[in-house]
Tab-separated table of C-alpha atoms in Angstrom:
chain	number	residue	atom	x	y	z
Z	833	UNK	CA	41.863	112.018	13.145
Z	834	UNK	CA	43.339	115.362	13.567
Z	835	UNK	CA	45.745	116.544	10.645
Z	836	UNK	CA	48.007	118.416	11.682
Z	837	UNK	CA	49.932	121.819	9.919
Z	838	UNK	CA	53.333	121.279	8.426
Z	839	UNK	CA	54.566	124.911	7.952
Z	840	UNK	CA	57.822	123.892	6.167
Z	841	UNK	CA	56.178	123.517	2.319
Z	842	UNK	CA	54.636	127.108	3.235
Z	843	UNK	CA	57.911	128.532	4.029
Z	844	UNK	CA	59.975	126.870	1.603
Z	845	UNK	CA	57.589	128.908	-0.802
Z	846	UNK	CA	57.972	131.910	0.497
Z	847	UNK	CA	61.510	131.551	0.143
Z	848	UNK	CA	61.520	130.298	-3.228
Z	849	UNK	CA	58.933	133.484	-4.327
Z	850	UNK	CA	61.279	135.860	-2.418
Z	851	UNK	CA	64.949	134.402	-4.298
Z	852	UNK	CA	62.631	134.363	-7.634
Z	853	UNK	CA	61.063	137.294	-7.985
Z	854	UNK	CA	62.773	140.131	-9.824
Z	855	UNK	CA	61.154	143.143	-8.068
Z	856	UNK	CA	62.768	141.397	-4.505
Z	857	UNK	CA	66.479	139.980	-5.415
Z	858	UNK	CA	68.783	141.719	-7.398
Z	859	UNK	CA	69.919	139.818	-10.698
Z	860	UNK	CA	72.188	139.613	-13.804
Z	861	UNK	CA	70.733	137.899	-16.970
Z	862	UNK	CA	70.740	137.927	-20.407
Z	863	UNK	CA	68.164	139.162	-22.498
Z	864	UNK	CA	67.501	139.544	-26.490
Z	865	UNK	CA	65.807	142.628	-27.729
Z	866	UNK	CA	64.952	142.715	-31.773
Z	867	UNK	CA	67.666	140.325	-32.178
Z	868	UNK	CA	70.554	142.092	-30.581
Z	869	UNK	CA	71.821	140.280	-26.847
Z	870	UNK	CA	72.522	142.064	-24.174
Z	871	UNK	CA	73.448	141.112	-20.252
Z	872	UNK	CA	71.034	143.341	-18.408
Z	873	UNK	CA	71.545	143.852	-14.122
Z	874	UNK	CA	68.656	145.182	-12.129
Z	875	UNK	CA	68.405	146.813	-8.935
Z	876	UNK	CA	65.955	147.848	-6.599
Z	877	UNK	CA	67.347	150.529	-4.418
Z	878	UNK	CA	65.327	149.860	-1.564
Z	879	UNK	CA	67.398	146.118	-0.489
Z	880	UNK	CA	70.358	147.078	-2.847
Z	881	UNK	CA	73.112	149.225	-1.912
Z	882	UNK	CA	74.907	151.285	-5.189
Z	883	UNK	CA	77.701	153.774	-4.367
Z	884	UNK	CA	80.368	155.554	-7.426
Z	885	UNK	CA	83.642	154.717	-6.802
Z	886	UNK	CA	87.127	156.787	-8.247
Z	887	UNK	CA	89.750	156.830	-6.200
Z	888	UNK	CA	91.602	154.588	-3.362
Z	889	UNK	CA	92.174	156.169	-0.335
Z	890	UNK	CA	95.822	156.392	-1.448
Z	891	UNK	CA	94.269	158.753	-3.834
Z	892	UNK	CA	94.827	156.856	-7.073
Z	893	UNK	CA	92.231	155.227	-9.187
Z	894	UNK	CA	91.248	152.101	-8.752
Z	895	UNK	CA	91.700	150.734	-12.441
Z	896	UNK	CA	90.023	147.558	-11.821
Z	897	UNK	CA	87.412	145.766	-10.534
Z	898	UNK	CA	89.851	143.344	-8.552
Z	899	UNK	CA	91.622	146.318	-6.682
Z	900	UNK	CA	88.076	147.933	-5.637
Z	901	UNK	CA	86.775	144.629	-4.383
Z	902	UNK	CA	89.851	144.201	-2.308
Z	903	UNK	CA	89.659	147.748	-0.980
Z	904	UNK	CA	86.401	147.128	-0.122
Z	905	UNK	CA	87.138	143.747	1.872
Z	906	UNK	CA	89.370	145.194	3.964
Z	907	UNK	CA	86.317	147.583	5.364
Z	908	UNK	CA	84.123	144.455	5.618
Z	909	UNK	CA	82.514	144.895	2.154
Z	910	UNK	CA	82.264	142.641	-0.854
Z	911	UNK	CA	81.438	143.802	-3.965
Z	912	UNK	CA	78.675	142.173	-5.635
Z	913	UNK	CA	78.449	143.660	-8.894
Z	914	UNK	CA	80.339	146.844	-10.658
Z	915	UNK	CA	80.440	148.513	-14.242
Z	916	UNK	CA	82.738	151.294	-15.575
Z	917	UNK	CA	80.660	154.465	-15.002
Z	918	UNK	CA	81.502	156.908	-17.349
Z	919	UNK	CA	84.023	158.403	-19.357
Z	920	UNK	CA	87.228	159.477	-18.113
Z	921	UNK	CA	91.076	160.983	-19.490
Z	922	UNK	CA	94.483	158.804	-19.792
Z	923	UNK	CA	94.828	159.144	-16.300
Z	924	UNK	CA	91.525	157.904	-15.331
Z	925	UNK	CA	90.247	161.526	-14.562
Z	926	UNK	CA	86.597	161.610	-14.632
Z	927	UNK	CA	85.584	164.228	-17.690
Z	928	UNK	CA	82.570	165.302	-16.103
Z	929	UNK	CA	80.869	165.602	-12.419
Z	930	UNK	CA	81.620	162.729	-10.129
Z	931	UNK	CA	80.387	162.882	-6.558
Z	932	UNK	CA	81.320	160.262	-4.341
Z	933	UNK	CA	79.965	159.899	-0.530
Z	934	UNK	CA	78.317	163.392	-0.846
Z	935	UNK	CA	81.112	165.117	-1.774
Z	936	UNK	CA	81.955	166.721	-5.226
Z	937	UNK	CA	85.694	165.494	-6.834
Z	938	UNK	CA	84.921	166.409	-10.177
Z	939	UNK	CA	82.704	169.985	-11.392
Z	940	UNK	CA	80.311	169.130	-13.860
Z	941	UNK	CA	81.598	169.452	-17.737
Z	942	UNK	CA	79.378	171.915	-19.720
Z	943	UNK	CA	81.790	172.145	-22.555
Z	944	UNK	CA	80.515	172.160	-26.395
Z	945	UNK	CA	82.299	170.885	-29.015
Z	946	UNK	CA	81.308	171.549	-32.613
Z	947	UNK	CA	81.681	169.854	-35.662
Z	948	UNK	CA	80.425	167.175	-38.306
Z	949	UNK	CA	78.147	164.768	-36.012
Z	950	UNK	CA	80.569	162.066	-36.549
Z	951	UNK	CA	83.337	163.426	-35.603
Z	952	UNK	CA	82.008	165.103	-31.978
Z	953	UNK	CA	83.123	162.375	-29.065
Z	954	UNK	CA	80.523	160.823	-27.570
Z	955	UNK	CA	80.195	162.885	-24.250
Z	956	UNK	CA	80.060	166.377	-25.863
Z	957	UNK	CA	77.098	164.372	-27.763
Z	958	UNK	CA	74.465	167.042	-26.269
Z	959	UNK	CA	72.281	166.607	-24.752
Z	960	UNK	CA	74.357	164.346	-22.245
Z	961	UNK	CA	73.541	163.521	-18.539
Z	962	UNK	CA	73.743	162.711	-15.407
Z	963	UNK	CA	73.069	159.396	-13.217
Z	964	UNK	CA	72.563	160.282	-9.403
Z	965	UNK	CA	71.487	158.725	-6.046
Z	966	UNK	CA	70.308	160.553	-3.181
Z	967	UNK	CA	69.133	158.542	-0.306
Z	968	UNK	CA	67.328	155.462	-1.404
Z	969	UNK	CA	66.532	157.208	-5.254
Z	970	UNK	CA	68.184	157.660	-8.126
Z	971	UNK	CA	67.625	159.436	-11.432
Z	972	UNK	CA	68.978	160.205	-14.800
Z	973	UNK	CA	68.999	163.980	-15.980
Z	974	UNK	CA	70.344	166.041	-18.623
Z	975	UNK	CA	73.478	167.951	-17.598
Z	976	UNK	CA	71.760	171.115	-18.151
Z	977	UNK	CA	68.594	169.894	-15.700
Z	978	UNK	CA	70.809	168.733	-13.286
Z	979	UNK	CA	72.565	171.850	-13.073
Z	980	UNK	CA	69.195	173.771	-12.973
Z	981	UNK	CA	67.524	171.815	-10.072
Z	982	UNK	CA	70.287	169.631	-8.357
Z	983	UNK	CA	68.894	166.383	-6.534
Z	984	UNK	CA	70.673	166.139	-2.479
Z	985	UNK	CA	72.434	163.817	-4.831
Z	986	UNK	CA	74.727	161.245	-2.134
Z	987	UNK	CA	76.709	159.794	-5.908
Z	988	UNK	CA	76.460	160.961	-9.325
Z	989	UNK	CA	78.224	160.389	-12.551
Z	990	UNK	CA	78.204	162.244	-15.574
Z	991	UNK	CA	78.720	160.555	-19.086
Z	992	UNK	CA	76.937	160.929	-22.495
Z	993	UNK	CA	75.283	161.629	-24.768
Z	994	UNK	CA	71.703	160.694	-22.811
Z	995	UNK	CA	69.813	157.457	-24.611
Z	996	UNK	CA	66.788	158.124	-23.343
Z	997	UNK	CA	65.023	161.484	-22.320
Z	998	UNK	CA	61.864	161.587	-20.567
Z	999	UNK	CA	60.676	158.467	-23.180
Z	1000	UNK	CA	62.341	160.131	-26.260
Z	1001	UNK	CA	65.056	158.975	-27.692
Z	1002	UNK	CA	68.126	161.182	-28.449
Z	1003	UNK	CA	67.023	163.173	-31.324
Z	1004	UNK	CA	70.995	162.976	-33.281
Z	1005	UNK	CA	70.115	158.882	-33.438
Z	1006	UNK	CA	70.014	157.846	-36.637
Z	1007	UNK	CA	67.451	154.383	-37.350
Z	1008	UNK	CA	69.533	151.700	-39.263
Z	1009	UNK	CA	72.979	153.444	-38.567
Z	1010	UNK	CA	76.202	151.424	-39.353
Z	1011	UNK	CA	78.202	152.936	-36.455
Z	1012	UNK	CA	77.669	149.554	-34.257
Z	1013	UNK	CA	79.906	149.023	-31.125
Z	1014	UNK	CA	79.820	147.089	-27.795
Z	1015	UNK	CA	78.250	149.352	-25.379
Z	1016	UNK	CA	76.550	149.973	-21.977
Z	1017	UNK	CA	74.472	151.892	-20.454
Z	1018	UNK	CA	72.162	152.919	-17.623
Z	1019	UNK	CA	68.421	152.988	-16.924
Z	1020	UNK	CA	66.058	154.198	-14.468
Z	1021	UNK	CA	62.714	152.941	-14.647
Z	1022	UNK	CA	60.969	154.453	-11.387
Z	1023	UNK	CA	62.617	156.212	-8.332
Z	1024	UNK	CA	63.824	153.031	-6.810
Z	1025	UNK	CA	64.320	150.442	-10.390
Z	1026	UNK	CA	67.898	151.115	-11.953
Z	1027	UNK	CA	68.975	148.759	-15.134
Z	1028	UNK	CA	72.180	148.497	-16.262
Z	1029	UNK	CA	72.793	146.562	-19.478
Z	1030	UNK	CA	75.923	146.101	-21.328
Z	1031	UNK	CA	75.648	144.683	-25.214
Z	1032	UNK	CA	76.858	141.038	-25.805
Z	1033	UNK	CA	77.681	142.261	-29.843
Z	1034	UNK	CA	77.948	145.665	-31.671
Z	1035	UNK	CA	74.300	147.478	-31.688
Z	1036	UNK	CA	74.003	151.000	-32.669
Z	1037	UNK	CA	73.027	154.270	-30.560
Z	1038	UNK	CA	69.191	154.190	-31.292
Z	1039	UNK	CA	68.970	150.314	-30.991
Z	1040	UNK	CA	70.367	151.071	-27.575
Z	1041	UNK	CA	68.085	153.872	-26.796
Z	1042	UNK	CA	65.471	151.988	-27.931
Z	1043	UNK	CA	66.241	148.757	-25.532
Z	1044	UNK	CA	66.215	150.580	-22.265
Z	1045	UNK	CA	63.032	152.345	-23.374
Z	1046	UNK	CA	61.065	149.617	-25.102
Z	1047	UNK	CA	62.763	146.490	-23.662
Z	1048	UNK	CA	63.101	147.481	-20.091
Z	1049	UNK	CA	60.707	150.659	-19.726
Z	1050	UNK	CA	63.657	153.235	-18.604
Z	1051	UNK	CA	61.981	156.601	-19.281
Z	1052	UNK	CA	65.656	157.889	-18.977
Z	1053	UNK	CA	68.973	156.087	-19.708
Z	1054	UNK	CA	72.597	156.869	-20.182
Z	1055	UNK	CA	75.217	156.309	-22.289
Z	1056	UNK	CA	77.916	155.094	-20.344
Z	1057	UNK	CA	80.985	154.087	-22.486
Z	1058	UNK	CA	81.238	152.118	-25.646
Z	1059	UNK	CA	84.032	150.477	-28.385
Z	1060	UNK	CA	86.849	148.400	-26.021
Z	1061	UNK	CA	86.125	150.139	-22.694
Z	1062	UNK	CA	82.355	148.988	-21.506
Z	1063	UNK	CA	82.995	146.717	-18.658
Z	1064	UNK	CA	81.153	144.422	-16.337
Z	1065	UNK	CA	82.032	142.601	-12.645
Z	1066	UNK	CA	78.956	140.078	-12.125
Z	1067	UNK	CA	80.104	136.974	-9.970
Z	1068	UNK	CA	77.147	135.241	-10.710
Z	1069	UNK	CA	78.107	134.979	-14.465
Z	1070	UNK	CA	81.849	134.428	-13.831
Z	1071	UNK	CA	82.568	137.580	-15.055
Z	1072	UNK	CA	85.391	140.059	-14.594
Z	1073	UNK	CA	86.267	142.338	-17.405
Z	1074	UNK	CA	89.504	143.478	-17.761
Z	1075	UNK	CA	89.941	147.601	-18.847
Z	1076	UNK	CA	90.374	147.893	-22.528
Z	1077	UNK	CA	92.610	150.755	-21.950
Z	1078	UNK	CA	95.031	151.348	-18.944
Z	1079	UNK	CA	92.127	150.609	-16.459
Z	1080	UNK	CA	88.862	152.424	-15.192
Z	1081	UNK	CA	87.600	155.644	-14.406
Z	1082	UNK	CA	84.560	155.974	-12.292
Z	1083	UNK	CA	82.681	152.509	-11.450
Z	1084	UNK	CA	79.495	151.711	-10.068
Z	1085	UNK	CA	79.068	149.032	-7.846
Z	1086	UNK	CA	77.196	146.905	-5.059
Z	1087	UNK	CA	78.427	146.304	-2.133
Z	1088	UNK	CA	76.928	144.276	0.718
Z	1089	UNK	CA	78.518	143.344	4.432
Z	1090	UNK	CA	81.258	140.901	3.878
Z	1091	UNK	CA	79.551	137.289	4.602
């Protein structure tokens, strides 16, 4: 007797492979790295779609993840996932570049502060950076690269100091230092791979450094905020984090048609 080919087990595997594998659907998990936890959300730019958001087309900041995800449903866009994206003033100013659809809101900040290491904030940390998309690729670069040979970059965000520079960590990190904070940060491991991760406790800088490079193979990461203003939007872990301070700056999110 003939048998005859059932295609649905086949399928139903393909589907399962496609939903399961991590290079094919985007995901938010949490992961441990030399004991610290972290909540790590990766990307692949060629099915996901990242933009840099500021500003409402009222022209005032969007402060929180709630207000951007309604903005966005009202073009027929949900948001899918979204972290702050860098540091910003007490009016939600960005303090360094921010481009946005192409089009340049904020100049970049090539400032220097001096003083005892401790007491310089975080962004004038040099060398700081930039993250940037262009169409279908992103990168992280140091402020001063990004100035000297800028990408066709489409969005870009400038925080600091960098975590990670071309597989070197930040050379002010200090091993074993006691300055431990909640913090996030992000990653790009090849053209189209971008990691964000956000800490679940207090780590310090070169732990953090040392997680995108080692734990997720970033060659280049970013600092982007730290203490009570790191924040995170990921449905699929019931999460919405409220602004530590007044609201958000710039935020980085996914967006996908509205279903």
């Amino acid at each position: 007797m003939k048998t005859l080919f059932n295609p649905w087990p086949c399928a139903a595997a393909v589907l399962w492979l496609f939903l399961a594998s991590p290079a094919l659907a985007e995901r938010c998990r949490s992961e441990r790295f030399e004991g610290d936890g972290y909540t790590v959300c990766s990307f692949d730019l060629k099915r996901a779609d990242l933009r840099v958001f500021w500003r409402s087309a009222a022209g005032t900041p969007y402060a929180t993840f709630d207000a951007l995800g309604e903005a966005l449903s009202r073009r027929g866009l949900a948001l899918q996932f979204a972290m702050n994206g860098g540091m910003y003033g007490d009016d939600l100013s960005p303090i360094g570049l921010l481009i946005e659809d192409g089009n340049e809101l904020r100049p970049a900040n090539t400032a220097e502060v001096q003083g005892e290491p401790g007491s310089i904030p975080n962004f004038y940390k040099k060398p700081n950076g930039v993250f940037y998309m262009t169409d279908g690729e992103a990168g992280v670069m140091t402020t001063e690269a990004f100035l000297e040979r800028p990408p066709a970059a489409v969005f870009a965000t400038q925080s600091g100091p960098m975590l990670v520079i071309d597989n070197q960590i930040h050379p002010a990190f200090i091993v074993g230092s006691s300055d431990r904070k909640q913090r996030n940060g992000v990653g790009v491991c090849s053209p189209t791979e971008v990691r964000f991760a956000i800490t679940e406790g207090r780590v310090n800088f070169y732990d953090f450094a040392r997680f995108f490079r080692d734990g997720l193979g970033c060659a280049d990461a970013l600092f982007l905020d730290g203490g009570s203003a790191p924040g995170l939007y990921a449905p699929e872990l019931d999460r919405n984090d409220s602004p530590g301070h007044g609201g958000y700056g710039p935020i980085i999110g996914a967006v996908a048609p509205a279903p």
